[in-house]
Every structure is written in structure tokens, then in C-alpha cells.
PDB file of C-alpha atoms in Angstrom:
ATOM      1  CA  UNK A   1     -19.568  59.615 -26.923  1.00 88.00           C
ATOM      2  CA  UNK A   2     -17.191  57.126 -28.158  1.00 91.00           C
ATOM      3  CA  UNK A   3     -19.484  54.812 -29.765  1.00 91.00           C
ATOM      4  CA  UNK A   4     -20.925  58.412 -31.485  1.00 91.00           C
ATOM      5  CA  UNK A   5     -17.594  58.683 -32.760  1.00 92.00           C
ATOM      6  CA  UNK A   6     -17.263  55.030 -33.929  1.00 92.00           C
ATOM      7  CA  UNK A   7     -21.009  55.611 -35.683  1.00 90.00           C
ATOM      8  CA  UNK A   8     -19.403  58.675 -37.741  1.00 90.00           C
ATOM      9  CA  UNK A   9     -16.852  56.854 -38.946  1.00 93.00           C
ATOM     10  CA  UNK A  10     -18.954  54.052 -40.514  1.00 93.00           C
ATOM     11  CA  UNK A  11     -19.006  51.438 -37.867  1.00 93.00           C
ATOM     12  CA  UNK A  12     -22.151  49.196 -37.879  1.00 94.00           C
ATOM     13  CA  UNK A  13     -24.218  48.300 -34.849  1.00 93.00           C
ATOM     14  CA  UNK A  14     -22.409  44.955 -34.223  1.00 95.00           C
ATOM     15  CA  UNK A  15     -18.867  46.595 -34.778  1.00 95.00           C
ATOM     16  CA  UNK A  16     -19.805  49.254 -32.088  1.00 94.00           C
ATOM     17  CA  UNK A  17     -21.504  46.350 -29.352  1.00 94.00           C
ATOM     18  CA  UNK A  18     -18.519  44.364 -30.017  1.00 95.00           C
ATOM     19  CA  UNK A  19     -15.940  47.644 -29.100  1.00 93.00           C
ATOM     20  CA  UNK A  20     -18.178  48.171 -26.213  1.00 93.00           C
ATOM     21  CA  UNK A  21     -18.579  45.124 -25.090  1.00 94.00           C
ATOM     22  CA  UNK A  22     -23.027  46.017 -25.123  1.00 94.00           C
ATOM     23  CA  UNK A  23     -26.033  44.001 -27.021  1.00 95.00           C
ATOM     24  CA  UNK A  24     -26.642  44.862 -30.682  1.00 94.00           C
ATOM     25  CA  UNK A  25     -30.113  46.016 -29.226  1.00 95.00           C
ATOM     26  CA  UNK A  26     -28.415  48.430 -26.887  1.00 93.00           C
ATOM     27  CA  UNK A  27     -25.718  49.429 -29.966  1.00 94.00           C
ATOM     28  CA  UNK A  28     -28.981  50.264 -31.892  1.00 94.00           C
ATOM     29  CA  UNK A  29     -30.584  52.232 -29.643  1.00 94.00           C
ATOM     30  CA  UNK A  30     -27.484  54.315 -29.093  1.00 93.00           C
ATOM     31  CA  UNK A  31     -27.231  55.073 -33.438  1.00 92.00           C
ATOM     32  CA  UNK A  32     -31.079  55.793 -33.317  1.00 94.00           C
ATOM     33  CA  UNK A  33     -30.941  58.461 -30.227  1.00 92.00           C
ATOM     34  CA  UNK A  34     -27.778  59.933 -32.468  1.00 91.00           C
ATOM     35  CA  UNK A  35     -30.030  60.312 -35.310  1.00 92.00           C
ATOM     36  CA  UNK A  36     -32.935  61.621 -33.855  1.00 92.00           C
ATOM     37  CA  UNK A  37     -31.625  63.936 -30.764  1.00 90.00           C
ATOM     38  CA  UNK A  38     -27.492  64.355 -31.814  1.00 89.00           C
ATOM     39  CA  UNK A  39     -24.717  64.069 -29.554  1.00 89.00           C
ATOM     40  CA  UNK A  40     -26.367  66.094 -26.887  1.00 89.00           C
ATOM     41  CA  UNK A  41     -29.544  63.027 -26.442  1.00 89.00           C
ATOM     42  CA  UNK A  42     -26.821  60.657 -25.327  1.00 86.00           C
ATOM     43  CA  UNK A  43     -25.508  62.967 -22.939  1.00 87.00           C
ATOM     44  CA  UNK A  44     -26.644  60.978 -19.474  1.00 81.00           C
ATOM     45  CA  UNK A  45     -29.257  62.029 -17.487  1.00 80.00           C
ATOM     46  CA  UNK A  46     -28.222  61.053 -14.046  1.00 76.00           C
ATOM     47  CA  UNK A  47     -28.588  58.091 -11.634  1.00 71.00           C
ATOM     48  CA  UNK A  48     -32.032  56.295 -12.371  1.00 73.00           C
ATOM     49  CA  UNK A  49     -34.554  55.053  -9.781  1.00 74.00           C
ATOM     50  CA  UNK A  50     -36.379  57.101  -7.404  1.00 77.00           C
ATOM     51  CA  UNK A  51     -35.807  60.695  -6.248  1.00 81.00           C
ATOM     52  CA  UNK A  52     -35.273  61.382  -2.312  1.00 87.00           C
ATOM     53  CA  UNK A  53     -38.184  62.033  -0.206  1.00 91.00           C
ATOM     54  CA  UNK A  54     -36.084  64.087   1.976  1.00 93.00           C
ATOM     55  CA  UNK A  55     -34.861  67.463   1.260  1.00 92.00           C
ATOM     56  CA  UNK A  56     -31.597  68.982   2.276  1.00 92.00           C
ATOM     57  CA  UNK A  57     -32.493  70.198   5.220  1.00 95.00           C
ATOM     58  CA  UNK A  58     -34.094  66.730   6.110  1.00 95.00           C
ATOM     59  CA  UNK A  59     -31.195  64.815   5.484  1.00 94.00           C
ATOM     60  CA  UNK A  60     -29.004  67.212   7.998  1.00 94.00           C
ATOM     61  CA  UNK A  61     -31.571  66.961  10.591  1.00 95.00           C
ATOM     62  CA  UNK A  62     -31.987  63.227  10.167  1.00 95.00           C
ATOM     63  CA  UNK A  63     -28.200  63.003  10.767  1.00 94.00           C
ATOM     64  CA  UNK A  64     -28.476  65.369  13.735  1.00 95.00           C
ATOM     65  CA  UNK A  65     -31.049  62.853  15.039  1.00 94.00           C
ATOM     66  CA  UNK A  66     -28.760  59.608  14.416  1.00 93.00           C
ATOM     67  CA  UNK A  67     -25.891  61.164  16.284  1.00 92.00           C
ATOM     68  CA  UNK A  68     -27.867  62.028  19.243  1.00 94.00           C
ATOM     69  CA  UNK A  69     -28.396  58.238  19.342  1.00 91.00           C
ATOM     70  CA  UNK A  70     -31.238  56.004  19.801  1.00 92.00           C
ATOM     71  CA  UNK A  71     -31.391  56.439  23.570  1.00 92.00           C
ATOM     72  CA  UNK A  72     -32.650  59.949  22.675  1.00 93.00           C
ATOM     73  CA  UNK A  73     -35.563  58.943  20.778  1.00 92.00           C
ATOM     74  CA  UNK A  74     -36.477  56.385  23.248  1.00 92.00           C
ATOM     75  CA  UNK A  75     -34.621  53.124  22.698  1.00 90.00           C
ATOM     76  CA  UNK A  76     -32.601  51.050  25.937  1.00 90.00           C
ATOM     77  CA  UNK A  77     -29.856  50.414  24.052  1.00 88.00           C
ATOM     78  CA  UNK A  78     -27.065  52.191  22.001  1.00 85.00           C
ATOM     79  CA  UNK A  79     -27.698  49.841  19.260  1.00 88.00           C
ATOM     80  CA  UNK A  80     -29.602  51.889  15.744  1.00 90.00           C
ATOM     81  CA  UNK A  81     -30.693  49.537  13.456  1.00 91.00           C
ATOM     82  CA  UNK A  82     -32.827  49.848  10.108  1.00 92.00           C
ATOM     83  CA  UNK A  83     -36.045  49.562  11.230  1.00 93.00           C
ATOM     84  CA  UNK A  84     -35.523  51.948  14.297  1.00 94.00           C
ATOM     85  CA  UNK A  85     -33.934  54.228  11.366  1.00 95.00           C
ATOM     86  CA  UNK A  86     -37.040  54.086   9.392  1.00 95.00           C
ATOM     87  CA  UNK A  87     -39.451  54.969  12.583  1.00 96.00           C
ATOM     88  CA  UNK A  88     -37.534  57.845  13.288  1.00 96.00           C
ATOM     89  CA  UNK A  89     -37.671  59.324   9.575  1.00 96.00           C
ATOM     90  CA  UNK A  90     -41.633  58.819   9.858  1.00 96.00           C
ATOM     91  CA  UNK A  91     -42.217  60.231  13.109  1.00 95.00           C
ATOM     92  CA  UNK A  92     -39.814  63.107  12.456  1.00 95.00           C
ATOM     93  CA  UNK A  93     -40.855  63.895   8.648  1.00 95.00           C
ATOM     94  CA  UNK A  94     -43.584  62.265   8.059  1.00 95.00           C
ATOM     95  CA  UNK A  95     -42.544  60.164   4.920  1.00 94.00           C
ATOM     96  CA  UNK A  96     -42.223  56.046   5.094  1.00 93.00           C
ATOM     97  CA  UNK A  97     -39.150  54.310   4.103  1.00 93.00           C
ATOM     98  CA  UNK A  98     -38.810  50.611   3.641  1.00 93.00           C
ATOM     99  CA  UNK A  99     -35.815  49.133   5.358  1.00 92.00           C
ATOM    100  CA  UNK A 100     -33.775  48.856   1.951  1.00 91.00           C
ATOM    101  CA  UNK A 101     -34.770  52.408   1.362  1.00 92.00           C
ATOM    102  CA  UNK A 102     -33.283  53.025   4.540  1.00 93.00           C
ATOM    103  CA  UNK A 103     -29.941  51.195   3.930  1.00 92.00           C
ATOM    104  CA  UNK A 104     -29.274  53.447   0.373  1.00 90.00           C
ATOM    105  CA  UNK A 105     -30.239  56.501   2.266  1.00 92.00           C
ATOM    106  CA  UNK A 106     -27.664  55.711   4.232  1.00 92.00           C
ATOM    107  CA  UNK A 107     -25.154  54.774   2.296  1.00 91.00           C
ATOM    108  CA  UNK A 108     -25.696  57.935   0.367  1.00 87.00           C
ATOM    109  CA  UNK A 109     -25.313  60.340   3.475  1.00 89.00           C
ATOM    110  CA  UNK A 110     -21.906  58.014   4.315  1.00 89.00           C
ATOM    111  CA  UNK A 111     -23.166  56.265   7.014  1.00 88.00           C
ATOM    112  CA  UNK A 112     -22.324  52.369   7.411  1.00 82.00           C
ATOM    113  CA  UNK A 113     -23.063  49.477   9.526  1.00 76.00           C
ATOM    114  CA  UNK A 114     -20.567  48.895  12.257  1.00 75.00           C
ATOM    115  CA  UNK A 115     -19.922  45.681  14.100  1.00 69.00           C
ATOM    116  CA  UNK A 116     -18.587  46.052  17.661  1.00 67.00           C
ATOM    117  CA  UNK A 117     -14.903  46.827  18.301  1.00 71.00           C
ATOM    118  CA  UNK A 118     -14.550  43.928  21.293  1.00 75.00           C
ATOM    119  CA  UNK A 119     -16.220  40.969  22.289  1.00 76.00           C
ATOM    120  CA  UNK A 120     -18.684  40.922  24.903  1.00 78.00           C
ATOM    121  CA  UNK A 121     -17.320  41.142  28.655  1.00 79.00           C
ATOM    122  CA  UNK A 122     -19.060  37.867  29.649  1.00 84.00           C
ATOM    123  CA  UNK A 123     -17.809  35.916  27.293  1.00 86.00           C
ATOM    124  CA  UNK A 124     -16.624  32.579  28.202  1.00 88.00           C
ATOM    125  CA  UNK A 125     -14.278  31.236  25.647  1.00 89.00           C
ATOM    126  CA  UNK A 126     -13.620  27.744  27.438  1.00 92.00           C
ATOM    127  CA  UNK A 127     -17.556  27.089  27.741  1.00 92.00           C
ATOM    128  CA  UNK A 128     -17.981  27.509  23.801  1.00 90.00           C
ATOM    129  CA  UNK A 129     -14.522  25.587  23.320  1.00 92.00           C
ATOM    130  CA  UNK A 130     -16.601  22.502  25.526  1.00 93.00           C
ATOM    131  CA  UNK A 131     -20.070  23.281  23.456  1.00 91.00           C
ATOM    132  CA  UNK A 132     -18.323  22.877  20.036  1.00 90.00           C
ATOM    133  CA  UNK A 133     -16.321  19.909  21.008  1.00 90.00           C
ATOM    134  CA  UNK A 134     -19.389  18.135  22.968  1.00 89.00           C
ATOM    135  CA  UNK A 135     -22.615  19.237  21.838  1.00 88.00           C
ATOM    136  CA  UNK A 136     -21.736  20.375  18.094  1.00 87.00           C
ATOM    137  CA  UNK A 137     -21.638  17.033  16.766  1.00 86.00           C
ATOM    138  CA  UNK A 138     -24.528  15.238  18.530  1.00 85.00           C
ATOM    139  CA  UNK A 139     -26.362  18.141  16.903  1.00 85.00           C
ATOM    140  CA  UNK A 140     -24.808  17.757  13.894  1.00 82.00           C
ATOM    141  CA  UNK A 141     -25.157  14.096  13.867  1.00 77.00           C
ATOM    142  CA  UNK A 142     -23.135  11.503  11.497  1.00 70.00           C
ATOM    143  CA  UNK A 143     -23.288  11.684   7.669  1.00 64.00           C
ATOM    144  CA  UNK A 144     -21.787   9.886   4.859  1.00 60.00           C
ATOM    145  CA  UNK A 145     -18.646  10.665   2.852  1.00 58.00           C
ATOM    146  CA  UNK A 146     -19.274  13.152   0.064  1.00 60.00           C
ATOM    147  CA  UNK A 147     -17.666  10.574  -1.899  1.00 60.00           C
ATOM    148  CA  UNK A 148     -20.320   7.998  -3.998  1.00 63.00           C
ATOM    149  CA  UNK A 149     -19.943   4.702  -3.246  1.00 59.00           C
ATOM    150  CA  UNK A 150     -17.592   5.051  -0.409  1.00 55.00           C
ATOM    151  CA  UNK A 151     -18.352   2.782   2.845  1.00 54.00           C
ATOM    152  CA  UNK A 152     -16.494   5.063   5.120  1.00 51.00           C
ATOM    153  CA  UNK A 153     -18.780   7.271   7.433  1.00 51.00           C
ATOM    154  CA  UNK A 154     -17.766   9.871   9.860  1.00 53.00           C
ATOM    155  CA  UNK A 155     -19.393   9.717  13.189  1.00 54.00           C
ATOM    156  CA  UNK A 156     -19.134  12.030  16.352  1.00 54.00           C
ATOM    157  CA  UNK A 157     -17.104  10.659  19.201  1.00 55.00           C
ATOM    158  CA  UNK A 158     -19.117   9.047  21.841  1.00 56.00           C
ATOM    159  CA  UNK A 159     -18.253  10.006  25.303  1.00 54.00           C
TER     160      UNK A 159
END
């Protein structure tokens, strides 16, 4: 509505991309939907892209069905992920979801990804202390300075 203003008062197309930091092209086609369809045509018309294949209802029963957890629709483990997400929303409603139409769906209902709180109970921290110090760097093997032309080369201690 500000560039509309800016158009009233005289200001060209590049004068009103360079305010708003937009293309000429996109400066344009704001004066030309002023021209044609007034102020009200540049009112916006919403979010773009595709609308939700779930209804209300859907989406409250779909959350229902998360927090009953995975176990309940017939997973081992506590663990949801995207695809698992995506199976339950076809066998419960019928409708396919890809996995990154999974993800916005949930981002849009507020869910998010979690990562676990604690480490795992079997952890052995002097075991992967020994692997990175030992087997790390016969994996990684020796390379050459990043520096051209340099003679120096880093190698892993041999035991």
C-alpha cells in the first residue's frame, strides 16, 4: 500500500523498486494491478502453494493419533518419524503426503523434531575417546598441507 502511495504521488517504477528494495519488473506489475483493479487488487491474497488435504477435524484427530504414540499404531519403539507420520495420515484418512509435506504439516500444527534429552545408557565414553585417538586417523589417513607448495605433511601417529 505504500508503493500505491508512492505511485500517486508521481514516483516512477524505478523510484518505487529502489524504495522497496524489488525488481523494476515487480515495481511494474504493482502500478499495472493499481490501474486496472485499485487499491483493493493489491490487497494480498494469502499464503501461496497448496491448500491442506486435511480438514479441521483431521488435523485434531491426526494430533490425537501422534500423542497416543507410535507404539499405538504398531511401531516397537517410541521413536515417530516422517515417514511413519505419513503412513498413519494414509491409513487413517486416506490422503498421501510426501515426507516434506509431512514436515510443513507439522510445523503448521506446532509440532517439532526433538532430539533426546540424555545420552544413551550404554554409552562408553572411554571406548570412543580410544576409537578417535586410534582408529580415526588410520581411517582418515595422511594428507598434505592446505598450503601450495609446502613440503610439510601431516601423518597419523604410528603405534
Amino acid at each position: 500500500m505504500q508503493a500505491a502511495d508512492r505511485f500517486a504521488d508521481g514516483a516512477s517504477d524505478a523510484q518505487v523498486a529502489g524504495e522497496f528494495r524489488v525488481s523494476r519488473m515487480s515495481a511494474n506489475r504493482w502500478r499495472r494491478t493499481l490501474e486496472t483493479g485499485g487499491r483493493e487488487a493489491l490487497v494480498s491474497k494469502g499464503a501461496g502453494g497448496a491448500v491442506c488435504k486435511l480438514d479441521d477435524a483431521q488435523l485434531a484427530r491426526l494430533e490425537q493419533a501422534l500423542e497416543e504414540g507410535p507404539t499405538a499404531h504398531g511401531w516397537d519403539d517410541q521413536c515417530w518419524t516422517l515417514a511413519r507420520i505419513a503412513e498413519v495420515i494414509g491409513r487413517l484418512f486416506r490422503v498421501s503426503y510426501t515426507v516434506g509435506g509431512v514436515c510443513y504439516l507439522l510445523h503448521r500444527l506446532g509440532w517439532s523434531w526433538q532430539a533426546p534429552c540424555r545420552r544413551a545408557a550404554e554409552r562408553d565414553e572411554k571406548a570412543i575417546a580410544a576409537w578417535k585417538d586410534e582408529q580415526w586417523p588410520i581411517i582418515k589417513g595422511w594428507r598434505r598441507s592446505r598450503a601450495r607448495g609446502c613440503a610439510s605433511r601431516t601423518r597419523p601417529a604410528r603405534p
